[in-house]
């Protein structure tokens, strides 16, 4: 397989970019499951953008920087905020139907925002975006999308016969090895430009709002190829996921959107008392790091398994109209949210760090770009502001397009290979060699290891951390990493095995990054480095607000 542009992933980042790049050549999208399956598909709250009369760019910039606790890149933040309204209009042109009232966008409010600025499609924003983008893609002759293709590793010099492989050679990406999961065959895909848009890594934890596809594949592939990754310690826990007593591996816990709190719902303890006023003056609408840690603190103090979200201030009719999906799903789970409170707990939700890119979406490897959740553009810093993720994804995929557009002549002349050269390159790339490997009959090893990784990450690398716990986690992960590597080397690849290899890689990176950051900041809360004692957090969970800049 040979293509001009290879996009890995069919979420908002990959799909919106594909539609644009199709202007310049053939686009191939590969995706590991059905095409709509992605984090995007489950997005509820919406997209943050300055559209209200009482709002302005400076306020959105200030809220984003404040939430990111001193680690955001101001230029990147300004970019997403200022381009927001244009990208929202573009989504509407693609056919996305956002909720309106009297001809104007209905703007929701979420934690950390000083204004109502979240455009949404009821509480099914992501599904509506996927529907519209996939429909446009189905009508575009320059775009091909292949399902059940799993990207394994990037093709670089080391995969090419007689290529210069010395340390001084600049790394280039020529495409990927991908597993055709249906045919159980590994294919080479050679591309002029490759774009990584593989989304998040929530499945490295036991409780996550992310679907089963979110096993951090893109982060792990990039790391193995020599990409720079940054800020990987900042894993965001969403404060309010529906509490489930027992959660099986690969489960996606159900999110209760922050927009519900934006509409007036409040957090309460089992005894019915509110508690968020003790932690932040914004109460239940404080940024996520503060709310999640406050809930964690309350649960540790009380020994309870969950807190409650009380929607009574919203009113039954409005609940059903504004949050139909949350209403129906909770009803199926036995809770009528127009009458009863929802039991909620924090769950792993979003990777603020990732593959480092510049403002054009370029990574440090030639011909390789990244956008969406897998990328670290500098927007989110130590904690992402609610509903800034979909915004970042559309803005930065557009940046890749704009970069290609403004340099197209030069790129085509200097960087694109001719058809003959591409075919020649294809033949020079080693075929996937799995000689000496066997089909596995040790499924138990894969499932046990996966569970253990999730347990270690949840127990020791969660909302509240300390050096001792992180080191303990690292020791265990290192042992498993060795075992998984040996197993991988002697076994024919399957999706399950590839995901396990990526999960252990990502766990290892998160822990090492967490150990490197010797301070508490944003989502990375370290008991050993408290900056400020807050009387309302028990000793075990001291709240840290602003801290001096630390090692990045
Ligand atoms: P995704 O949408 O996750 O797409 C990644 C794609 O890559 C998928 O198609 C996947 O199958 C594919 N893929 C992954 N690995 C491989 C591989 N090895 N080979 C081939 N394909 C692969 N953000 C907001 O801004 N607003 C919200 O309201 C909001 N709500 C959310 C609600 C939930 C429940 C969740 C989980 C997240 C929410 N987020 C929200 C975050 C946001 O949805 C994601 O960050 C964003 O959708 C990521 O988009 P993406 O295109 O980068 O990745
Ligand atoms: C939500 O609806 O609460 C999720 C919003 C987000 O992740 O930005």
XYZ file of C-alpha atoms and ligand atoms in Angstrom:
613
model
C 0.000 0.000 0.000
C 1.292 3.384 -1.006
C -0.352 6.755 -0.351
C 0.331 10.495 -0.259
C -1.089 11.038 3.228
C -1.563 8.337 5.836
C -3.733 9.289 8.800
C -3.806 6.917 11.745
C -7.110 7.324 13.613
C -10.682 8.268 12.786
C -11.594 10.656 15.607
C -12.180 14.384 15.174
C -8.475 15.110 14.575
C -7.953 12.496 11.865
C -11.270 12.958 10.072
C -11.259 16.758 9.974
C -7.690 16.719 8.653
C -8.468 14.063 6.019
C -11.200 16.217 4.506
C -8.741 19.069 4.093
C -5.681 17.111 2.918
C -7.794 15.416 0.235
C -7.382 18.708 -1.692
C -3.723 17.826 -2.260
C -3.695 14.088 -2.930
C -4.774 10.624 -1.887
C -5.555 10.191 1.797
C -5.661 6.826 3.512
C -7.152 6.633 7.007
C -6.640 3.474 8.999
C -8.480 2.796 12.229
C -8.250 -0.092 14.663
C -11.990 -0.833 15.023
C -15.226 0.426 13.415
C -14.671 3.906 11.988
C -16.818 5.821 14.510
C -15.226 4.153 17.540
C -13.067 6.802 19.192
C -12.958 9.048 22.249
C -14.565 11.683 20.054
C -17.672 9.546 19.644
C -18.397 9.752 23.393
C -17.737 13.470 23.895
C -20.658 14.962 25.772
C -20.144 18.531 27.016
C -19.061 20.129 23.739
C -16.491 22.540 22.326
C -15.311 25.669 24.095
C -15.262 28.812 21.986
C -15.843 32.524 22.350
C -19.310 33.001 20.903
C -21.302 34.683 23.677
C -21.985 38.424 23.871
C -20.471 38.675 27.358
C -17.320 36.782 26.352
C -14.011 37.686 24.745
C -10.754 35.997 23.666
C -8.790 37.367 26.634
C -11.158 35.696 29.086
C -10.925 32.289 27.401
C -7.122 32.641 27.227
C -6.988 33.595 30.916
C -9.178 30.633 31.948
C -7.060 28.198 29.895
C -3.766 29.530 31.263
C -5.113 29.530 34.816
C -6.232 25.933 34.544
C -2.879 24.845 33.059
C -1.077 25.975 36.256
C 1.812 27.826 34.617
C 2.775 25.225 32.024
C 0.712 26.258 28.991
C 2.378 27.683 25.925
C 0.691 31.064 25.549
C 1.115 31.127 21.765
C -0.607 27.753 21.397
C -3.396 28.831 23.755
C -3.984 32.078 21.859
C -4.093 30.112 18.637
C -6.881 27.749 19.705
C -8.896 30.503 21.324
C -8.671 33.001 18.434
C -9.303 30.381 15.738
C -12.131 28.749 17.700
C -15.139 30.525 16.133
C -13.822 29.892 12.573
C -13.346 26.193 13.245
C -16.827 25.931 14.801
C -18.314 27.489 11.640
C -16.327 25.037 9.547
C -17.769 22.121 11.532
C -21.226 23.529 10.834
C -20.349 23.650 7.124
C -19.353 19.990 7.400
C -22.888 19.365 8.639
C -22.513 19.286 12.430
C -25.785 20.374 14.041
C -25.129 22.181 17.313
C -27.989 22.878 19.710
C -29.610 26.276 19.258
C -32.237 28.346 21.018
C -34.066 31.167 19.237
C -31.530 30.980 16.407
C -28.507 31.375 18.700
C -26.098 28.725 19.932
C -26.990 27.350 23.337
C -23.797 27.886 25.297
C -23.072 25.562 28.217
C -20.841 26.244 31.199
C -18.171 23.915 32.563
C -15.562 23.850 35.310
C -12.891 26.561 35.245
C -14.704 28.696 32.622
C -15.605 32.231 33.646
C -18.298 32.401 30.934
C -20.812 30.112 29.253
C -18.998 29.173 26.052
C -19.526 25.479 25.270
C -21.278 24.725 21.970
C -22.831 21.285 22.005
C -25.285 18.917 20.402
C -27.386 18.107 23.489
C -25.164 15.674 25.438
C -24.090 13.734 22.346
C -21.712 16.256 20.785
C -19.046 13.740 19.784
C -21.479 11.364 18.096
C -22.863 14.229 16.033
C -19.347 15.309 14.990
C -18.375 11.758 13.959
C -21.628 11.359 12.027
C -21.154 14.535 10.038
C -17.443 14.075 9.287
C -17.817 10.411 8.332
C -20.679 11.276 6.009
C -18.539 13.857 4.179
C -15.668 11.404 4.021
C -17.896 8.717 2.504
C -18.575 11.121 -0.408
C -14.955 12.127 -0.958
C -13.216 10.164 -3.723
C -9.728 11.079 -2.532
C -10.204 9.529 0.909
C -10.137 5.829 1.680
C -10.832 4.588 5.164
C -9.908 1.076 6.273
C -11.331 -0.371 9.481
C -9.743 -3.013 11.712
C -6.211 -2.004 10.711
C -3.951 -1.649 13.719
C -0.867 0.576 13.433
C 2.064 -1.298 14.998
C 5.201 0.765 14.437
C 6.512 3.537 12.208
C 8.740 2.711 9.269
C 12.026 4.556 9.666
C 15.559 4.094 8.299
C 16.056 0.949 10.349
C 13.363 -0.806 8.302
C 14.983 -0.046 4.956
C 17.588 -2.196 3.253
C 20.882 -0.321 2.804
C 19.649 2.908 4.439
C 22.017 5.110 6.454
C 21.271 4.113 10.022
C 23.973 5.989 11.908
C 23.152 8.201 14.871
C 23.816 11.322 12.790
C 21.203 10.495 10.139
C 18.055 12.628 10.571
C 15.128 10.400 11.429
C 12.455 10.132 8.784
C 9.098 8.417 8.767
C 8.120 6.444 5.662
C 4.809 5.020 6.874
C 3.930 2.144 9.169
C 3.609 -1.576 9.712
C -0.070 -2.327 10.354
C -1.888 -5.470 11.389
C -4.867 -6.315 9.213
C -6.821 -7.691 12.177
C -9.333 -9.581 10.025
C -6.764 -11.327 7.827
C -4.264 -11.580 10.699
C -1.530 -10.324 8.407
C 1.004 -7.524 8.887
C 1.137 -5.057 5.975
C 3.549 -2.277 5.011
C 1.934 1.081 4.310
C 4.287 3.563 2.685
C 3.321 7.236 2.741
C 4.799 10.583 1.788
C 3.473 12.155 5.013
C 2.138 10.331 8.070
C -0.191 11.860 10.644
C -0.662 10.348 14.060
C -4.200 10.963 15.387
C -4.671 7.964 17.671
C -6.286 9.664 20.678
C -5.805 8.853 24.344
C -4.594 6.325 26.889
C -7.314 6.085 29.557
C -7.289 2.272 29.406
C -3.984 2.211 31.264
C -6.192 2.703 34.376
C -8.935 0.463 35.804
C -11.626 3.148 35.884
C -11.744 5.264 32.766
C -14.264 7.210 30.729
C -12.341 6.179 27.596
C -13.516 3.348 25.338
C -11.476 0.143 24.951
C -9.567 1.541 21.930
C -7.761 4.088 24.125
C -4.698 1.973 24.902
C -2.112 4.671 24.203
C -0.884 3.060 20.959
C 0.188 6.334 19.358
C 2.225 7.474 22.369
C 4.008 4.097 22.506
C 4.710 3.922 18.744
C 6.082 7.444 18.767
C 8.262 6.711 21.787
C 9.716 3.595 20.159
C 10.496 5.564 16.992
C 12.389 8.251 18.907
C 9.761 11.007 19.071
C 9.936 13.523 21.881
C 7.091 13.157 24.364
C 6.344 15.694 27.065
C 4.086 16.300 30.084
C 3.063 12.637 30.264
C 2.630 12.820 34.058
C -0.468 15.000 33.613
C -3.283 12.466 33.303
C -6.616 14.145 33.900
C -9.199 12.427 36.106
C -12.742 13.554 35.362
C -14.503 14.149 38.703
C -17.848 12.615 37.802
C -18.186 9.166 36.277
C -21.123 6.918 37.176
C -20.060 4.720 40.105
C -19.919 0.993 39.262
C -19.067 -1.474 41.987
C -17.079 -3.885 39.866
C -15.419 -2.842 36.658
C -14.026 -5.419 34.233
C -10.917 -4.661 32.173
C -11.686 -2.847 28.871
C -14.838 -1.331 30.372
C -15.656 2.308 29.686
C -17.327 3.842 32.737
C -20.165 6.208 31.933
C -19.357 9.911 32.095
C -21.681 12.390 33.737
C -20.785 15.533 31.824
C -19.410 18.562 33.589
C -22.117 20.444 31.707
C -24.540 18.924 34.240
C -22.740 20.805 36.990
C -22.652 23.815 34.661
C -26.442 23.631 34.500
C -26.725 23.716 38.291
C -26.056 20.231 39.700
C -24.036 20.080 42.916
C -21.843 17.488 44.571
C -22.951 16.147 47.937
C -21.721 13.624 50.460
C -23.816 10.604 51.380
C -25.303 12.585 54.269
C -26.578 15.144 51.720
C -24.144 17.887 52.723
C -22.248 19.925 50.102
C -18.471 19.939 50.438
C -16.892 21.760 47.479
C -17.094 25.207 49.169
C -14.343 23.973 51.503
C -11.933 23.562 48.599
C -12.583 26.327 46.078
C -14.818 29.347 45.815
C -16.061 28.076 42.440
C -17.418 25.056 44.348
C -18.622 22.212 42.073
C -17.470 24.205 39.027
C -13.815 24.516 40.004
C -11.285 23.069 37.510
C -11.141 19.275 37.342
C -7.891 18.749 39.230
C -9.356 20.506 42.266
C -12.777 18.815 42.138
C -11.355 15.313 41.540
C -8.866 15.707 44.396
C -11.543 17.086 46.690
C -13.768 14.067 46.002
C -10.809 11.747 46.530
C -10.131 13.491 49.846
C -13.746 13.253 51.009
C -13.896 9.549 50.118
C -10.652 8.850 51.983
C -11.971 10.667 55.056
C -15.390 9.008 55.049
C -14.429 5.555 53.789
C -17.374 5.736 51.368
C -17.121 4.431 47.806
C -18.733 7.413 46.034
C -20.205 10.878 46.416
C -23.482 12.099 44.923
C -24.371 14.496 42.151
C -27.665 16.217 42.869
C -29.504 17.517 39.781
C -32.634 18.729 41.522
C -31.823 22.414 40.813
C -31.994 21.769 37.061
C -35.592 20.539 36.909
C -37.007 17.374 35.323
C -38.044 18.831 31.959
C -34.726 20.575 31.372
C -32.782 17.460 32.386
C -34.624 15.357 29.788
C -34.266 17.988 27.085
C -30.648 19.034 27.643
C -29.197 15.690 28.784
C -31.268 12.967 27.069
C -28.379 10.508 26.823
C -27.369 10.860 30.470
C -31.021 10.609 31.539
C -31.663 7.432 29.476
C -28.380 5.745 30.390
C -28.787 6.372 34.128
C -32.390 5.140 33.918
C -31.119 1.870 32.421
C -28.707 1.665 35.339
C -31.608 2.040 37.776
C -31.372 5.760 38.632
C -34.042 8.274 37.635
C -31.938 11.426 37.691
C -34.997 13.690 37.703
C -35.757 12.286 41.153
C -32.593 10.680 42.514
C -28.974 11.703 42.999
C -26.282 10.015 40.869
C -23.473 8.108 42.634
C -20.220 9.398 41.102
C -16.450 8.881 41.364
C -13.454 10.303 39.483
C -12.111 8.300 36.503
C -9.090 8.592 34.189
C -10.199 10.754 31.295
C -7.579 12.618 29.277
C -3.846 12.736 28.504
C -2.641 16.338 28.715
C 0.847 15.325 27.583
C 1.866 13.511 24.443
C 3.967 13.654 21.311
C 5.585 17.057 21.192
C 4.691 19.131 18.139
C 5.340 22.658 16.968
C 2.533 25.003 16.008
C 2.361 23.320 12.578
C 1.786 19.890 14.130
C 5.288 18.702 13.170
C 7.079 16.209 15.408
C 10.853 15.903 15.670
C 10.760 13.112 13.063
C 10.671 14.249 9.436
C 7.430 13.548 7.571
C 5.623 12.712 10.822
C 2.900 14.966 12.232
C 0.609 14.527 15.244
C -2.705 16.095 16.244
C -5.547 15.560 18.699
C -5.205 13.981 22.114
C -1.985 12.131 21.260
C -0.192 15.426 20.584
C 1.380 17.809 23.094
C 0.975 21.206 21.479
C 1.463 23.196 24.661
C -2.211 24.154 25.021
C -3.119 22.252 28.176
C -0.093 22.555 30.434
C -0.606 20.801 33.758
C -4.396 20.525 33.467
C -6.762 20.822 30.515
C -9.661 23.244 30.703
C -12.993 21.518 30.027
C -14.024 21.227 26.361
C -10.712 22.582 25.090
C -9.752 19.173 23.703
C -12.075 18.979 20.698
C -11.153 22.598 20.030
C -7.413 21.869 20.128
C -7.930 18.865 17.818
C -9.711 20.854 15.077
C -7.426 23.865 15.353
C -4.202 21.881 15.171
C -5.347 19.525 12.428
C -6.131 22.700 10.497
C -2.573 23.907 11.219
C -1.155 20.816 9.562
C -3.346 21.512 6.527
C -2.299 25.166 6.418
C 1.364 24.221 6.706
C 1.023 21.815 3.762
C -0.941 24.357 1.760
C 1.491 27.210 2.166
C 4.523 25.016 1.410
C 2.891 22.725 -1.124
C 5.052 23.527 -4.146
C 8.241 23.099 -2.201
C 7.000 19.985 -0.376
C 5.957 18.367 -3.652
C 9.246 19.302 -5.331
C 11.666 18.502 -2.517
C 9.933 16.040 -0.197
C 7.426 14.036 -2.240
C 8.787 10.990 -4.032
C 7.663 10.156 -7.566
C 5.432 7.126 -8.081
C 8.453 5.101 -9.274
C 10.554 6.190 -6.298
C 7.740 5.313 -3.919
C 7.376 1.834 -5.419
C 11.123 1.381 -5.177
C 11.071 2.463 -1.536
C 8.230 0.044 -0.832
C 10.333 -2.821 -2.174
C 13.350 -1.779 -0.119
C 11.411 -1.899 3.134
C 11.764 -5.194 4.950
C 8.645 -7.308 5.014
C 7.351 -8.029 8.510
C 9.487 -10.867 9.765
C 7.867 -13.128 12.325
C 9.937 -16.216 11.623
C 10.584 -18.202 14.773
C 7.435 -16.881 16.487
C 4.388 -18.949 17.411
C 0.680 -18.388 17.845
C 0.083 -17.948 21.518
C -1.878 -20.272 23.736
C -0.961 -18.169 26.764
C -3.952 -15.800 26.757
C -3.919 -15.781 30.510
C -0.518 -14.072 30.443
C -1.931 -11.218 28.372
C -5.059 -10.724 30.471
C -3.225 -11.022 33.797
C -0.530 -8.595 32.778
C -3.069 -6.108 31.453
C -5.017 -6.238 34.696
C -1.868 -5.861 36.759
C -0.741 -2.786 34.796
C -4.140 -1.164 35.390
C -4.034 -2.052 39.092
C -0.535 -0.676 39.584
C -1.409 2.556 37.755
C -4.676 3.016 39.660
C -3.175 2.213 43.076
C 0.085 4.153 42.812
C -0.113 6.630 39.923
C -3.593 8.101 40.405
C -4.890 11.440 41.672
C -2.601 11.586 44.722
C 0.992 10.400 44.367
C 4.250 10.260 46.276
C 7.779 9.227 45.428
C 7.604 5.958 47.343
C 4.414 4.862 45.555
C 5.784 5.887 42.164
C 9.008 3.968 42.718
C 7.056 0.910 43.808
C 4.973 1.210 40.625
C 8.097 1.558 38.488
C 9.682 -1.575 39.958
C 6.588 -3.632 39.128
C 6.150 -2.158 35.684
C 9.813 -2.803 34.855
C 9.467 -6.481 35.769
C 6.345 -6.840 33.642
C 7.954 -4.908 30.801
C 10.771 -7.442 30.604
C 8.345 -10.353 30.671
C 6.082 -8.791 28.026
C 9.070 -8.030 25.774
C 10.222 -11.664 25.901
C 6.678 -12.848 25.220
C 6.289 -10.384 22.328
C 9.530 -11.566 20.734
C 8.415 -15.179 20.594
C 4.738 -14.662 19.685
C 2.834 -13.826 16.480
C 1.204 -10.424 16.872
C -2.468 -9.999 17.696
C -4.390 -6.858 18.643
C -4.421 -7.961 22.292
C -0.668 -8.499 22.382
C 0.066 -5.194 20.622
C -2.175 -3.323 23.035
C -0.486 -4.960 26.009
C 2.928 -3.931 24.661
C 1.675 -0.356 24.260
C 0.014 -0.222 27.684
C 3.213 -1.268 29.452
C 5.221 1.273 27.445
C 2.818 4.083 28.276
C 2.649 3.108 31.970
C 6.429 3.201 32.117
C 6.572 6.664 30.491
C 3.896 8.124 32.799
C 5.648 6.858 35.927
C 9.086 8.052 34.822
C 7.697 11.477 33.916
C 5.908 11.648 37.263
C 9.120 10.796 39.118
C 10.960 13.516 37.198
C 8.567 16.244 38.258
C 9.586 17.009 41.791
C 6.749 19.340 42.672
C 2.971 19.387 42.872
C 1.341 21.102 39.949
C -2.055 20.862 38.316
C -2.988 17.214 37.893
C 0.332 15.966 39.264
C -0.213 16.100 42.995
C 2.745 14.834 45.053
C 2.422 14.367 48.795
C 6.176 14.863 49.197
C 6.089 18.310 47.575
C 3.257 20.284 49.091
C 3.454 24.007 48.331
C 0.711 25.235 50.568
C -1.118 23.607 53.426
C -4.847 23.801 52.963
C -6.695 23.055 56.149
C -9.552 21.402 54.301
C -7.479 18.672 52.719
C -6.461 15.927 55.121
C -2.723 15.437 55.557
C -2.768 12.808 52.897
C -4.097 15.156 50.218
C -2.823 18.694 50.700
C -4.110 20.968 47.963
C -1.406 22.670 45.975
C -2.385 25.787 44.063
C 0.469 27.743 42.504
C 3.989 26.462 42.748
C 7.275 27.737 41.440
C 8.038 26.503 37.915
C 9.626 23.105 38.034
C 11.466 20.802 35.691
C 9.577 20.513 32.435
P -10.025 9.841 19.182
O -11.314 10.496 18.981
O -9.835 9.036 20.376
O -9.679 8.987 17.906
C -8.550 8.148 17.881
C -8.682 7.189 16.734
O -7.465 6.465 16.565
C -9.771 6.143 16.910
O -10.418 5.991 15.689
C -8.981 4.874 17.247
O -9.637 3.699 16.897
C -7.749 5.087 16.411
N -6.572 4.338 16.852
C -6.002 4.342 18.080
N -4.930 3.525 18.082
C -4.823 3.010 16.834
C -3.944 2.086 16.222
N -2.932 1.490 16.887
N -4.128 1.779 14.909
C -5.166 2.309 14.211
N -6.034 3.182 14.755
C -5.866 3.524 16.049
N -13.357 16.831 24.989
C -13.969 18.026 24.763
O -13.323 18.969 24.312
N -15.301 18.166 25.013
C -16.069 17.152 25.504
O -17.255 17.317 25.676
C -15.442 15.915 25.769
N -16.142 14.881 26.303
C -15.537 13.672 26.457
C -16.276 12.594 26.923
C -15.698 11.338 27.016
C -16.506 10.180 27.521
C -14.342 11.156 26.647
C -13.700 9.817 26.721
C -13.584 12.228 26.220
C -14.179 13.493 26.119
N -13.440 14.590 25.674
C -14.074 15.790 25.467
C -12.087 14.416 25.185
C -12.133 14.327 23.657
O -13.278 13.606 23.278
C -10.922 13.640 23.080
O -9.755 14.169 23.622
C -10.905 13.832 21.576
O -12.106 13.349 21.037
C -9.726 13.121 20.960
O -9.871 13.151 19.573
P -8.777 12.434 18.670
O -9.237 12.562 17.274
O -7.450 12.926 19.035
O -8.815 10.919 19.155
C -17.632 16.565 29.866
O -18.639 16.611 29.167
O -17.633 16.721 31.089
C -16.321 16.287 29.202
C -15.784 17.543 28.725
C -14.295 17.423 28.461
O -13.679 16.385 28.649
O -13.742 18.459 28.080
